mmCIF file of C-alpha atoms in Angstrom:
data_model
loop_
_atom_site.group_PDB
_atom_site.id
_atom_site.type_symbol
_atom_site.label_atom_id
_atom_site.label_comp_id
_atom_site.label_asym_id
_atom_site.label_seq_id
_atom_site.Cartn_x
_atom_site.Cartn_y
_atom_site.Cartn_z
ATOM 1 C CA MET P 1 0.000 0.000 0.000
ATOM 2 C CA ASP P 2 1.116 3.552 -0.689
ATOM 3 C CA LYS P 3 1.876 5.992 2.112
ATOM 4 C CA TYR P 4 0.564 9.558 2.285
ATOM 5 C CA ARG P 5 2.299 12.694 3.590
ATOM 6 C CA CYS P 6 0.582 15.665 5.217
ATOM 7 C CA GLY P 7 1.314 18.776 3.151
ATOM 8 C CA ILE P 8 1.392 20.916 6.303
ATOM 9 C CA CYS P 9 3.455 19.070 8.932
ATOM 10 C CA GLY P 10 4.976 16.114 7.039
ATOM 11 C CA TYR P 11 3.200 13.377 9.055
ATOM 12 C CA ILE P 12 3.135 10.080 7.129
ATOM 13 C CA TYR P 13 -0.028 7.985 7.083
ATOM 14 C CA ASP P 14 0.909 4.328 6.606
ATOM 15 C CA PRO P 15 -2.189 2.233 5.842
ATOM 16 C CA GLU P 16 -0.452 -0.929 7.016
ATOM 17 C CA ARG P 17 -0.081 0.564 10.510
ATOM 18 C CA GLY P 18 -3.291 2.592 10.730
ATOM 19 C CA GLU P 19 -3.479 5.416 13.277
ATOM 20 C CA PRO P 20 -4.649 4.723 16.828
ATOM 21 C CA ARG P 21 -4.816 8.435 17.740
ATOM 22 C CA ASN P 22 -7.892 8.844 15.548
ATOM 23 C CA LYS P 23 -9.051 5.220 15.741
ATOM 24 C CA THR P 24 -8.011 4.118 12.260
ATOM 25 C CA ASN P 25 -7.438 0.360 12.113
ATOM 26 C CA PRO P 26 -4.340 -1.183 10.498
ATOM 27 C CA GLY P 27 -5.007 -2.099 6.877
ATOM 28 C CA THR P 28 -7.298 0.897 6.222
ATOM 29 C CA ALA P 29 -6.525 2.305 2.773
ATOM 30 C CA PHE P 30 -6.240 6.090 2.570
ATOM 31 C CA GLU P 31 -9.063 6.161 0.030
ATOM 32 C CA ASP P 32 -11.325 4.415 2.554
ATOM 33 C CA LEU P 33 -10.799 7.044 5.259
ATOM 34 C CA PRO P 34 -13.831 9.309 5.737
ATOM 35 C CA ASP P 35 -13.651 12.768 4.168
ATOM 36 C CA MET P 36 -13.725 14.239 7.676
ATOM 37 C CA TRP P 37 -10.540 12.338 8.660
ATOM 38 C CA PHE P 38 -7.750 14.671 9.791
ATOM 39 C CA CYS P 39 -4.007 14.630 10.429
ATOM 40 C CA PRO P 40 -3.402 13.420 13.995
ATOM 41 C CA SER P 41 -0.340 15.673 14.307
ATOM 42 C CA CYS P 42 -1.579 19.067 13.080
ATOM 43 C CA GLY P 43 -5.321 18.608 12.470
ATOM 44 C CA THR P 44 -5.323 19.460 8.768
ATOM 45 C CA ALA P 45 -7.908 17.965 6.407
ATOM 46 C CA LYS P 46 -7.438 14.725 4.468
ATOM 47 C CA ARG P 47 -7.399 16.648 1.175
ATOM 48 C CA ARG P 48 -4.023 18.179 2.141
ATOM 49 C CA PHE P 49 -2.293 14.760 1.954
ATOM 50 C CA LYS P 50 -0.274 13.653 -1.062
ATOM 51 C CA ILE P 51 0.951 10.200 -2.013
ATOM 52 C CA THR P 52 4.609 9.582 -1.200
ATOM 53 C CA LYS P 53 7.052 7.604 -3.290
ATOM 54 C CA ARG P 54 8.319 4.366 -1.791
ATOM 55 C CA PRO P 55 12.112 4.160 -1.467
#
């Protein structure tokens, strides 16, 4: 699965890990997150995330 970077603070959302701070289960694809999902680090909207390139 691809990872996504917050365009404001640089937080990386990794679908394989999920995000317990906003109750996102491991294995949840970014596309499946609700539109109201937000960055757990800075609170910015999901639309501000961009796909990152895997090394």
